[in-house]
Amino acid sequence: LGWTDAGPATSVTATGLTLTLGTTYYFSVKARNGAGLDSISATNSNGQYVSGGNVTKPAAAAYPNPFKISSAAPMKFSITNTTGADVKIYTMSGRLVKELTIPAGSNIVNWDGRNNDGENTGRGIYLYTITDATGQKTTGKLAVTK
């Protein structure tokens, strides 16, 4: 699908798409200011997985994405099982920002946007990995805003 101008709206719904089960689709977003100037680069989603039937869904996910630090709601990292997992969040240059643990018996952990030193992270794009107890690894990008 080509670029869609949402005008002042904050969301767009695309209809009439033919999507394939078991496929992950990625979305890109660019901002346009009041003067009609576009952002220099697009921000990309970490993918939307089309599931149904006997298709296995991804082992893990991070949401909401983008994550607004000033929001009262934390970002959540989840896995599809309850065997536990390790979550690591990195800067785009590969520096470790935060380590979290999803304990056995649970399938979710919250992140408040703080680094391992307890300081708020800056806005930007971060990488994450979620490795469950079976060794299955899911990676993705997340956007942090203020």
mmCIF file of N, CA and C in Angstrom:
data_model
loop_
_atom_site.group_PDB
_atom_site.id
_atom_site.type_symbol
_atom_site.label_atom_id
_atom_site.label_comp_id
_atom_site.label_asym_id
_atom_site.label_seq_id
_atom_site.Cartn_x
_atom_site.Cartn_y
_atom_site.Cartn_z
ATOM 1 N N LEU A 1 0.854 -1.171 0.000
ATOM 2 C CA LEU A 1 0.000 0.000 0.000
ATOM 3 C C LEU A 1 0.893 1.225 0.000
ATOM 4 N N GLY A 2 0.589 2.184 -0.803
ATOM 5 C CA GLY A 2 1.372 3.411 -0.857
ATOM 6 C C GLY A 2 1.100 4.303 0.340
ATOM 7 N N TRP A 3 1.769 5.453 0.392
ATOM 8 C CA TRP A 3 1.581 6.401 1.486
ATOM 9 C C TRP A 3 0.142 6.896 1.500
ATOM 10 N N THR A 4 -0.412 7.023 2.711
ATOM 11 C CA THR A 4 -1.769 7.524 2.899
ATOM 12 C C THR A 4 -1.694 8.800 3.713
ATOM 13 N N ASP A 5 -2.305 9.851 3.214
ATOM 14 C CA ASP A 5 -2.329 11.115 3.950
ATOM 15 C C ASP A 5 -3.484 11.072 4.933
ATOM 16 N N ALA A 6 -3.173 11.113 6.225
ATOM 17 C CA ALA A 6 -4.196 11.044 7.264
ATOM 18 C C ALA A 6 -4.707 12.418 7.644
ATOM 19 N N GLY A 7 -4.143 13.470 7.061
ATOM 20 C CA GLY A 7 -4.533 14.816 7.454
ATOM 21 C C GLY A 7 -4.214 15.018 8.926
ATOM 22 N N PRO A 8 -5.099 15.668 9.674
ATOM 23 C CA PRO A 8 -4.819 15.888 11.100
ATOM 24 C C PRO A 8 -5.140 14.665 11.971
ATOM 25 N N ALA A 9 -5.655 13.581 11.385
ATOM 26 C CA ALA A 9 -6.004 12.385 12.154
ATOM 27 C C ALA A 9 -4.754 11.727 12.727
ATOM 28 N N THR A 10 -4.922 10.977 13.788
ATOM 29 C CA THR A 10 -3.803 10.273 14.407
ATOM 30 C C THR A 10 -3.824 8.783 14.111
ATOM 31 N N SER A 11 -4.759 8.337 13.277
ATOM 32 C CA SER A 11 -4.796 6.931 12.887
ATOM 33 C C SER A 11 -5.357 6.803 11.477
ATOM 34 N N VAL A 12 -5.048 5.682 10.850
ATOM 35 C CA VAL A 12 -5.535 5.379 9.508
ATOM 36 C C VAL A 12 -5.937 3.914 9.492
ATOM 37 N N THR A 13 -7.043 3.613 8.852
ATOM 38 C CA THR A 13 -7.464 2.226 8.673
ATOM 39 C C THR A 13 -7.453 1.916 7.192
ATOM 40 N N ALA A 14 -6.731 0.887 6.810
ATOM 41 C CA ALA A 14 -6.674 0.461 5.413
ATOM 42 C C ALA A 14 -7.617 -0.724 5.242
ATOM 43 N N THR A 15 -8.495 -0.662 4.261
ATOM 44 C CA THR A 15 -9.429 -1.752 3.998
ATOM 45 C C THR A 15 -9.160 -2.324 2.621
ATOM 46 N N GLY A 16 -9.709 -3.484 2.369
ATOM 47 C CA GLY A 16 -9.583 -4.108 1.058
ATOM 48 C C GLY A 16 -8.219 -4.731 0.804
ATOM 49 N N LEU A 17 -7.431 -4.934 1.862
ATOM 50 C CA LEU A 17 -6.115 -5.545 1.695
ATOM 51 C C LEU A 17 -6.247 -7.061 1.641
ATOM 52 N N THR A 18 -5.398 -7.718 0.894
ATOM 53 C CA THR A 18 -5.324 -9.166 0.882
ATOM 54 C C THR A 18 -4.067 -9.554 1.649
ATOM 55 N N LEU A 19 -4.255 -10.081 2.858
ATOM 56 C CA LEU A 19 -3.132 -10.437 3.722
ATOM 57 C C LEU A 19 -2.991 -11.950 3.782
ATOM 58 N N THR A 20 -1.768 -12.421 3.952
ATOM 59 C CA THR A 20 -1.471 -13.846 3.977
ATOM 60 C C THR A 20 -1.271 -14.308 5.417
ATOM 61 N N LEU A 21 -1.950 -15.398 5.797
ATOM 62 C CA LEU A 21 -1.778 -15.964 7.133
ATOM 63 C C LEU A 21 -0.325 -16.343 7.366
ATOM 64 N N GLY A 22 0.132 -16.132 8.582
ATOM 65 C CA GLY A 22 1.495 -16.496 8.937
ATOM 66 C C GLY A 22 2.534 -15.494 8.471
ATOM 67 N N THR A 23 2.103 -14.321 8.032
ATOM 68 C CA THR A 23 3.019 -13.297 7.528
ATOM 69 C C THR A 23 3.004 -12.097 8.458
ATOM 70 N N THR A 24 4.167 -11.488 8.654
ATOM 71 C CA THR A 24 4.268 -10.265 9.435
ATOM 72 C C THR A 24 4.363 -9.095 8.470
ATOM 73 N N TYR A 25 3.513 -8.092 8.677
ATOM 74 C CA TYR A 25 3.500 -6.897 7.848
ATOM 75 C C TYR A 25 4.012 -5.718 8.665
ATOM 76 N N TYR A 26 4.781 -4.858 8.033
ATOM 77 C CA TYR A 26 5.390 -3.712 8.699
ATOM 78 C C TYR A 26 4.789 -2.419 8.160
ATOM 79 N N PHE A 27 4.695 -1.421 9.047
ATOM 80 C CA PHE A 27 4.113 -0.139 8.700
ATOM 81 C C PHE A 27 5.128 0.956 8.942
ATOM 82 N N SER A 28 5.128 1.942 8.083
ATOM 83 C CA SER A 28 6.014 3.090 8.229
ATOM 84 C C SER A 28 5.163 4.339 8.383
ATOM 85 N N VAL A 29 5.615 5.265 9.223
ATOM 86 C CA VAL A 29 4.873 6.489 9.493
ATOM 87 C C VAL A 29 5.808 7.671 9.360
ATOM 88 N N LYS A 30 5.338 8.722 8.677
ATOM 89 C CA LYS A 30 6.071 9.986 8.597
ATOM 90 C C LYS A 30 5.154 11.083 9.119
ATOM 91 N N ALA A 31 5.734 12.081 9.721
ATOM 92 C CA ALA A 31 4.961 13.213 10.241
ATOM 93 C C ALA A 31 5.008 14.362 9.247
ATOM 94 N N ARG A 32 3.935 15.158 9.231
ATOM 95 C CA ARG A 32 3.873 16.351 8.397
ATOM 96 C C ARG A 32 3.423 17.497 9.299
ATOM 97 N N ASN A 33 4.207 18.581 9.319
ATOM 98 C CA ASN A 33 3.854 19.707 10.188
ATOM 99 C C ASN A 33 2.832 20.620 9.507
ATOM 100 N N GLY A 34 2.422 21.659 10.226
ATOM 101 C CA GLY A 34 1.412 22.586 9.719
ATOM 102 C C GLY A 34 1.825 23.319 8.456
ATOM 103 N N ALA A 35 3.142 23.411 8.196
ATOM 104 C CA ALA A 35 3.627 24.071 6.988
ATOM 105 C C ALA A 35 3.701 23.110 5.805
ATOM 106 N N GLY A 36 3.301 21.839 6.029
ATOM 107 C CA GLY A 36 3.323 20.858 4.956
ATOM 108 C C GLY A 36 4.666 20.190 4.746
ATOM 109 N N LEU A 37 5.599 20.340 5.707
ATOM 110 C CA LEU A 37 6.916 19.712 5.597
ATOM 111 C C LEU A 37 6.897 18.338 6.257
ATOM 112 N N ASP A 38 7.432 17.331 5.539
ATOM 113 C CA ASP A 38 7.482 15.972 6.064
ATOM 114 C C ASP A 38 8.719 15.763 6.929
ATOM 115 N N SER A 39 8.617 14.820 7.877
ATOM 116 C CA SER A 39 9.782 14.444 8.679
ATOM 117 C C SER A 39 10.848 13.868 7.744
ATOM 118 N N ILE A 40 12.083 13.940 8.168
ATOM 119 C CA ILE A 40 13.194 13.488 7.331
ATOM 120 C C ILE A 40 13.133 11.986 7.093
ATOM 121 N N SER A 41 12.823 11.231 8.131
ATOM 122 C CA SER A 41 12.790 9.784 7.973
ATOM 123 C C SER A 41 11.489 9.223 8.531
ATOM 124 N N ALA A 42 11.168 8.030 8.096
ATOM 125 C CA ALA A 42 9.966 7.342 8.579
ATOM 126 C C ALA A 42 10.318 6.505 9.802
ATOM 127 N N THR A 43 9.340 6.292 10.654
ATOM 128 C CA THR A 43 9.462 5.366 11.781
ATOM 129 C C THR A 43 8.732 4.099 11.390
ATOM 130 N N ASN A 44 9.349 2.952 11.657
ATOM 131 C CA ASN A 44 8.791 1.674 11.237
ATOM 132 C C ASN A 44 8.261 0.893 12.427
ATOM 133 N N SER A 45 7.176 0.174 12.213
ATOM 134 C CA SER A 45 6.615 -0.666 13.269
ATOM 135 C C SER A 45 7.473 -1.905 13.448
ATOM 136 N N ASN A 46 7.209 -2.622 14.545
ATOM 137 C CA ASN A 46 7.910 -3.894 14.737
ATOM 138 C C ASN A 46 7.102 -5.040 14.127
ATOM 139 N N GLY A 47 6.062 -4.712 13.398
ATOM 140 C CA GLY A 47 5.325 -5.708 12.636
ATOM 141 C C GLY A 47 3.997 -6.088 13.248
ATOM 142 N N GLN A 48 3.065 -6.403 12.386
ATOM 143 C CA GLN A 48 1.759 -6.920 12.776
ATOM 144 C C GLN A 48 1.638 -8.299 12.141
ATOM 145 N N TYR A 49 1.418 -9.304 12.971
ATOM 146 C CA TYR A 49 1.378 -10.689 12.527
ATOM 147 C C TYR A 49 -0.048 -11.098 12.205
ATOM 148 N N VAL A 50 -0.258 -11.706 11.049
ATOM 149 C CA VAL A 50 -1.581 -12.180 10.658
ATOM 150 C C VAL A 50 -1.700 -13.627 11.093
ATOM 151 N N SER A 51 -2.594 -13.871 12.063
ATOM 152 C CA SER A 51 -2.747 -15.233 12.575
ATOM 153 C C SER A 51 -4.150 -15.743 12.302
ATOM 154 N N GLY A 52 -4.320 -16.995 12.479
ATOM 155 C CA GLY A 52 -5.608 -17.645 12.266
ATOM 156 C C GLY A 52 -5.367 -19.082 11.876
ATOM 157 N N GLY A 53 -6.372 -19.905 11.967
ATOM 158 C CA GLY A 53 -6.202 -21.312 11.615
ATOM 159 C C GLY A 53 -5.183 -21.968 12.514
ATOM 160 N N ASN A 54 -4.277 -22.743 11.940
ATOM 161 C CA ASN A 54 -3.255 -23.465 12.701
ATOM 162 C C ASN A 54 -1.910 -22.755 12.687
ATOM 163 N N VAL A 55 -1.906 -21.460 12.400
ATOM 164 C CA VAL A 55 -0.670 -20.704 12.323
ATOM 165 C C VAL A 55 -0.206 -20.367 13.736
ATOM 166 N N THR A 56 1.070 -20.559 14.029
ATOM 167 C CA THR A 56 1.618 -20.218 15.328
ATOM 168 C C THR A 56 1.947 -18.739 15.361
ATOM 169 N N LYS A 57 1.492 -18.049 16.403
ATOM 170 C CA LYS A 57 1.783 -16.623 16.486
ATOM 171 C C LYS A 57 3.150 -16.402 17.111
ATOM 172 N N PRO A 58 3.712 -15.213 16.977
ATOM 173 C CA PRO A 58 5.038 -14.958 17.519
ATOM 174 C C PRO A 58 5.095 -15.238 19.015
ATOM 175 N N ALA A 59 6.278 -15.549 19.485
ATOM 176 C CA ALA A 59 6.466 -15.902 20.892
ATOM 177 C C ALA A 59 6.312 -14.712 21.820
ATOM 178 N N ALA A 60 6.480 -13.490 21.321
ATOM 179 C CA ALA A 60 6.497 -12.341 22.214
ATOM 180 C C ALA A 60 6.074 -11.069 21.500
ATOM 181 N N ALA A 61 5.746 -10.042 22.326
ATOM 182 C CA ALA A 61 5.335 -8.758 21.763
ATOM 183 C C ALA A 61 5.615 -7.635 22.754
ATOM 184 N N ALA A 62 5.682 -6.396 22.248
ATOM 185 C CA ALA A 62 5.850 -5.196 23.074
ATOM 186 C C ALA A 62 4.767 -4.199 22.670
ATOM 187 N N TYR A 63 4.056 -3.648 23.667
ATOM 188 C CA TYR A 63 2.979 -2.700 23.370
ATOM 189 C C TYR A 63 2.726 -1.802 24.566
ATOM 190 N N PRO A 64 2.199 -0.609 24.433
ATOM 191 C CA PRO A 64 1.903 0.060 23.166
ATOM 192 C C PRO A 64 3.192 0.511 22.484
ATOM 193 N N ASN A 65 3.150 0.601 21.215
ATOM 194 C CA ASN A 65 4.303 1.022 20.442
ATOM 195 C C ASN A 65 3.804 1.959 19.344
ATOM 196 N N PRO A 66 4.062 3.247 19.453
ATOM 197 C CA PRO A 66 5.041 3.912 20.305
ATOM 198 C C PRO A 66 4.573 4.003 21.764
ATOM 199 N N PHE A 67 5.556 4.141 22.648
ATOM 200 C CA PHE A 67 5.344 4.225 24.087
ATOM 201 C C PHE A 67 5.590 5.652 24.544
ATOM 202 N N LYS A 68 4.624 6.221 25.235
ATOM 203 C CA LYS A 68 4.734 7.591 25.733
ATOM 204 C C LYS A 68 5.105 7.548 27.215
ATOM 205 N N ILE A 69 6.329 8.004 27.552
ATOM 206 C CA ILE A 69 6.817 7.948 28.928
ATOM 207 C C ILE A 69 5.910 8.723 29.874
ATOM 208 N N SER A 70 5.353 9.839 29.430
ATOM 209 C CA SER A 70 4.520 10.656 30.307
ATOM 210 C C SER A 70 3.147 10.028 30.559
ATOM 211 N N SER A 71 2.834 8.946 29.867
ATOM 212 C CA SER A 71 1.561 8.258 30.067
ATOM 213 C C SER A 71 1.580 7.523 31.400
ATOM 214 N N ALA A 72 0.423 7.375 32.006
ATOM 215 C CA ALA A 72 0.325 6.624 33.257
ATOM 216 C C ALA A 72 0.438 5.123 33.003
ATOM 217 N N ALA A 73 0.198 4.693 31.766
ATOM 218 C CA ALA A 73 0.239 3.274 31.432
ATOM 219 C C ALA A 73 1.658 2.860 31.029
ATOM 220 N N PRO A 74 2.182 1.788 31.612
ATOM 221 C CA PRO A 74 3.528 1.322 31.249
ATOM 222 C C PRO A 74 3.520 0.582 29.924
ATOM 223 N N MET A 75 4.705 0.408 29.344
ATOM 224 C CA MET A 75 4.854 -0.472 28.189
ATOM 225 C C MET A 75 4.828 -1.887 28.736
ATOM 226 N N LYS A 76 4.282 -2.801 27.972
ATOM 227 C CA LYS A 76 4.202 -4.196 28.392
ATOM 228 C C LYS A 76 4.961 -5.069 27.399
ATOM 229 N N PHE A 77 5.709 -6.002 27.932
ATOM 230 C CA PHE A 77 6.348 -7.045 27.131
ATOM 231 C C PHE A 77 5.656 -8.339 27.507
ATOM 232 N N SER A 78 5.199 -9.083 26.500
ATOM 233 C CA SER A 78 4.468 -10.307 26.803
ATOM 234 C C SER A 78 4.991 -11.474 25.977
ATOM 235 N N ILE A 79 4.753 -12.674 26.515
ATOM 236 C CA ILE A 79 5.094 -13.910 25.822
ATOM 237 C C ILE A 79 3.835 -14.767 25.773
ATOM 238 N N THR A 80 3.811 -15.747 24.885
ATOM 239 C CA THR A 80 2.612 -16.559 24.721
ATOM 240 C C THR A 80 2.534 -17.711 25.709
ATOM 241 N N ASN A 81 3.605 -17.980 26.438
ATOM 242 C CA ASN A 81 3.574 -19.069 27.411
ATOM 243 C C ASN A 81 3.869 -18.504 28.801
ATOM 244 N N THR A 82 3.931 -19.350 29.783
ATOM 245 C CA THR A 82 4.202 -18.880 31.144
ATOM 246 C C THR A 82 5.471 -19.520 31.706
ATOM 247 N N THR A 83 6.442 -19.770 30.828
ATOM 248 C CA THR A 83 7.699 -20.369 31.277
ATOM 249 C C THR A 83 8.728 -19.334 31.694
ATOM 250 N N GLY A 84 8.404 -18.050 31.515
ATOM 251 C CA GLY A 84 9.329 -16.975 31.863
ATOM 252 C C GLY A 84 10.159 -16.534 30.669
ATOM 253 N N ALA A 85 10.770 -15.347 30.799
ATOM 254 C CA ALA A 85 11.582 -14.808 29.703
ATOM 255 C C ALA A 85 12.453 -13.673 30.210
ATOM 256 N N ASP A 86 13.500 -13.379 29.458
ATOM 257 C CA ASP A 86 14.359 -12.227 29.710
ATOM 258 C C ASP A 86 14.091 -11.193 28.628
ATOM 259 N N VAL A 87 13.971 -9.936 29.043
ATOM 260 C CA VAL A 87 13.750 -8.830 28.117
ATOM 261 C C VAL A 87 14.946 -7.902 28.218
ATOM 262 N N LYS A 88 15.531 -7.539 27.094
ATOM 263 C CA LYS A 88 16.636 -6.587 27.062
ATOM 264 C C LYS A 88 16.297 -5.485 26.070
ATOM 265 N N ILE A 89 16.493 -4.241 26.506
ATOM 266 C CA ILE A 89 16.218 -3.075 25.677
ATOM 267 C C ILE A 89 17.543 -2.376 25.402
ATOM 268 N N TYR A 90 17.801 -2.049 24.138
ATOM 269 C CA TYR A 90 19.064 -1.456 23.706
ATOM 270 C C TYR A 90 18.817 -0.151 22.953
ATOM 271 N N THR A 91 19.831 0.723 22.967
ATOM 272 C CA THR A 91 19.812 1.875 22.076
ATOM 273 C C THR A 91 20.080 1.364 20.664
ATOM 274 N N MET A 92 19.874 2.219 19.678
ATOM 275 C CA MET A 92 20.147 1.824 18.294
ATOM 276 C C MET A 92 21.623 1.539 18.075
ATOM 277 N N SER A 93 22.495 2.082 18.927
ATOM 278 C CA SER A 93 23.929 1.809 18.792
ATOM 279 C C SER A 93 24.341 0.533 19.530
ATOM 280 N N GLY A 94 23.382 -0.125 20.213
ATOM 281 C CA GLY A 94 23.675 -1.397 20.855
ATOM 282 C C GLY A 94 23.979 -1.328 22.339
ATOM 283 N N ARG A 95 23.863 -0.146 22.970
ATOM 284 C CA ARG A 95 24.121 -0.029 24.409
ATOM 285 C C ARG A 95 22.907 -0.536 25.175
ATOM 286 N N LEU A 96 23.144 -1.418 26.156
ATOM 287 C CA LEU A 96 22.062 -1.965 26.969
ATOM 288 C C LEU A 96 21.442 -0.857 27.813
ATOM 289 N N VAL A 97 20.131 -0.708 27.754
ATOM 290 C CA VAL A 97 19.395 0.319 28.498
ATOM 291 C C VAL A 97 18.725 -0.289 29.722
ATOM 292 N N LYS A 98 18.046 -1.415 29.548
ATOM 293 C CA LYS A 98 17.268 -2.001 30.631
ATOM 294 C C LYS A 98 17.146 -3.502 30.447
ATOM 295 N N GLU A 99 17.216 -4.219 31.569
ATOM 296 C CA GLU A 99 16.956 -5.651 31.593
ATOM 297 C C GLU A 99 15.738 -5.889 32.474
ATOM 298 N N LEU A 100 14.827 -6.703 31.989
ATOM 299 C CA LEU A 100 13.627 -7.058 32.730
ATOM 300 C C LEU A 100 13.474 -8.571 32.713
ATOM 301 N N THR A 101 12.727 -9.100 33.663
ATOM 302 C CA THR A 101 12.470 -10.534 33.703
ATOM 303 C C THR A 101 10.973 -10.789 33.793
ATOM 304 N N ILE A 102 10.487 -11.647 32.921
ATOM 305 C CA ILE A 102 9.126 -12.152 33.036
ATOM 306 C C ILE A 102 9.253 -13.448 33.827
ATOM 307 N N PRO A 103 8.766 -13.467 35.071
ATOM 308 C CA PRO A 103 8.979 -14.655 35.906
ATOM 309 C C PRO A 103 8.165 -15.852 35.416
ATOM 310 N N ALA A 104 8.651 -17.050 35.712
ATOM 311 C CA ALA A 104 7.900 -18.262 35.397
ATOM 312 C C ALA A 104 6.540 -18.164 36.077
ATOM 313 N N GLY A 105 5.510 -18.613 35.397
ATOM 314 C CA GLY A 105 4.160 -18.521 35.922
ATOM 315 C C GLY A 105 3.435 -17.270 35.451
ATOM 316 N N SER A 106 4.150 -16.372 34.814
ATOM 317 C CA SER A 106 3.558 -15.144 34.290
ATOM 318 C C SER A 106 3.867 -15.062 32.801
ATOM 319 N N ASN A 107 3.169 -14.189 32.095
ATOM 320 C CA ASN A 107 3.492 -14.009 30.679
ATOM 321 C C ASN A 107 3.615 -12.535 30.313
ATOM 322 N N ILE A 108 3.820 -11.668 31.338
ATOM 323 C CA ILE A 108 3.916 -10.237 31.055
ATOM 324 C C ILE A 108 4.801 -9.545 32.082
ATOM 325 N N VAL A 109 5.488 -8.483 31.632
ATOM 326 C CA VAL A 109 6.236 -7.617 32.537
ATOM 327 C C VAL A 109 6.044 -6.179 32.043
ATOM 328 N N ASN A 110 5.970 -5.245 32.981
ATOM 329 C CA ASN A 110 5.790 -3.829 32.652
ATOM 330 C C ASN A 110 7.131 -3.112 32.642
ATOM 331 N N TRP A 111 7.237 -2.077 31.798
ATOM 332 C CA TRP A 111 8.409 -1.214 31.766
ATOM 333 C C TRP A 111 7.941 0.227 31.854
ATOM 334 N N ASP A 112 8.520 0.981 32.789
ATOM 335 C CA ASP A 112 8.117 2.371 33.012
ATOM 336 C C ASP A 112 8.932 3.382 32.212
ATOM 337 N N GLY A 113 9.819 2.917 31.342
ATOM 338 C CA GLY A 113 10.620 3.823 30.521
ATOM 339 C C GLY A 113 11.920 4.250 31.176
ATOM 340 N N ARG A 114 12.259 3.639 32.303
ATOM 341 C CA ARG A 114 13.506 3.983 32.995
ATOM 342 C C ARG A 114 14.604 2.981 32.635
ATOM 343 N N ASN A 115 15.855 3.458 32.688
ATOM 344 C CA ASN A 115 16.990 2.589 32.399
ATOM 345 C C ASN A 115 17.399 1.818 33.654
ATOM 346 N N ASN A 116 18.476 1.058 33.566
ATOM 347 C CA ASN A 116 18.936 0.262 34.715
ATOM 348 C C ASN A 116 19.368 1.116 35.900
ATOM 349 N N ASP A 117 19.672 2.404 35.680
ATOM 350 C CA ASP A 117 20.052 3.316 36.758
ATOM 351 C C ASP A 117 18.852 4.063 37.335
ATOM 352 N N GLY A 118 17.638 3.765 36.846
ATOM 353 C CA GLY A 118 16.440 4.408 37.351
ATOM 354 C C GLY A 118 16.129 5.755 36.722
ATOM 355 N N GLU A 119 16.863 6.127 35.675
ATOM 356 C CA GLU A 119 16.637 7.409 34.995
ATOM 357 C C GLU A 119 15.718 7.211 33.803
ATOM 358 N N ASN A 120 14.893 8.228 33.498
ATOM 359 C CA ASN A 120 14.044 8.162 32.308
ATOM 360 C C ASN A 120 14.912 8.066 31.058
ATOM 361 N N THR A 121 14.510 7.223 30.138
ATOM 362 C CA THR A 121 15.213 7.151 28.858
ATOM 363 C C THR A 121 14.798 8.346 28.016
ATOM 364 N N GLY A 122 15.587 8.651 27.026
ATOM 365 C CA GLY A 122 15.241 9.730 26.111
ATOM 366 C C GLY A 122 14.302 9.225 25.038
ATOM 367 N N ARG A 123 13.658 10.149 24.361
ATOM 368 C CA ARG A 123 12.796 9.719 23.265
ATOM 369 C C ARG A 123 13.666 9.232 22.123
ATOM 370 N N GLY A 124 13.120 8.338 21.344
ATOM 371 C CA GLY A 124 13.857 7.783 20.220
ATOM 372 C C GLY A 124 13.424 6.367 19.913
ATOM 373 N N ILE A 125 14.185 5.712 19.061
ATOM 374 C CA ILE A 125 13.920 4.338 18.659
ATOM 375 C C ILE A 125 14.878 3.428 19.415
ATOM 376 N N TYR A 126 14.348 2.362 19.987
ATOM 377 C CA TYR A 126 15.125 1.389 20.744
ATOM 378 C C TYR A 126 14.894 0.002 20.153
ATOM 379 N N LEU A 127 15.842 -0.875 20.387
ATOM 380 C CA LEU A 127 15.723 -2.274 19.991
ATOM 381 C C LEU A 127 15.432 -3.092 21.240
ATOM 382 N N TYR A 128 14.699 -4.176 21.085
ATOM 383 C CA TYR A 128 14.483 -5.066 22.230
ATOM 384 C C TYR A 128 14.613 -6.516 21.782
ATOM 385 N N THR A 129 14.989 -7.356 22.732
ATOM 386 C CA THR A 129 14.971 -8.795 22.520
ATOM 387 C C THR A 129 14.217 -9.415 23.688
ATOM 388 N N ILE A 130 13.406 -10.404 23.380
ATOM 389 C CA ILE A 130 12.708 -11.177 24.391
ATOM 390 C C ILE A 130 13.095 -12.625 24.146
ATOM 391 N N THR A 131 13.744 -13.234 25.128
ATOM 392 C CA THR A 131 14.175 -14.615 25.003
ATOM 393 C C THR A 131 13.438 -15.434 26.047
ATOM 394 N N ASP A 132 12.597 -16.380 25.594
ATOM 395 C CA ASP A 132 11.837 -17.166 26.560
ATOM 396 C C ASP A 132 12.671 -18.325 27.089
ATOM 397 N N ALA A 133 12.107 -19.068 28.026
ATOM 398 C CA ALA A 133 12.848 -20.132 28.705
ATOM 399 C C ALA A 133 13.250 -21.261 27.763
ATOM 400 N N THR A 134 12.588 -21.382 26.619
ATOM 401 C CA THR A 134 12.949 -22.416 25.653
ATOM 402 C C THR A 134 14.053 -21.948 24.710
ATOM 403 N N GLY A 135 14.457 -20.665 24.840
ATOM 404 C CA GLY A 135 15.494 -20.114 23.976
ATOM 405 C C GLY A 135 14.961 -19.410 22.746
ATOM 406 N N GLN A 136 13.629 -19.423 22.549
ATOM 407 C CA GLN A 136 13.055 -18.730 21.396
ATOM 408 C C GLN A 136 13.198 -17.239 21.606
ATOM 409 N N LYS A 137 13.759 -16.551 20.601
ATOM 410 C CA LYS A 137 14.048 -15.134 20.697
ATOM 411 C C LYS A 137 13.195 -14.334 19.726
ATOM 412 N N THR A 138 12.632 -13.246 20.216
ATOM 413 C CA THR A 138 11.899 -12.299 19.386
ATOM 414 C C THR A 138 12.589 -10.947 19.518
ATOM 415 N N THR A 139 12.810 -10.284 18.404
ATOM 416 C CA THR A 139 13.426 -8.967 18.428
ATOM 417 C C THR A 139 12.502 -7.963 17.759
ATOM 418 N N GLY A 140 12.668 -6.707 18.104
ATOM 419 C CA GLY A 140 11.849 -5.683 17.487
ATOM 420 C C GLY A 140 12.352 -4.298 17.820
ATOM 421 N N LYS A 141 11.660 -3.319 17.280
ATOM 422 C CA LYS A 141 11.956 -1.916 17.542
ATOM 423 C C LYS A 141 10.796 -1.325 18.321
ATOM 424 N N LEU A 142 11.104 -0.356 19.172
ATOM 425 C CA LEU A 142 10.043 0.386 19.844
ATOM 426 C C LEU A 142 10.396 1.857 19.843
ATOM 427 N N ALA A 143 9.351 2.666 19.744
ATOM 428 C CA ALA A 143 9.524 4.117 19.739
ATOM 429 C C ALA A 143 9.121 4.649 21.110
ATOM 430 N N VAL A 144 9.959 5.520 21.668
ATOM 431 C CA VAL A 144 9.683 6.160 22.955
ATOM 432 C C VAL A 144 9.482 7.642 22.702
ATOM 433 N N THR A 145 8.356 8.176 23.172
ATOM 434 C CA THR A 145 8.070 9.594 23.050
ATOM 435 C C THR A 145 7.889 10.163 24.449
ATOM 436 N N LYS A 146 7.876 11.481 24.566
ATOM 437 C CA LYS A 146 7.723 12.137 25.884
ATOM 438 C C LYS A 146 6.289 12.389 26.214
#
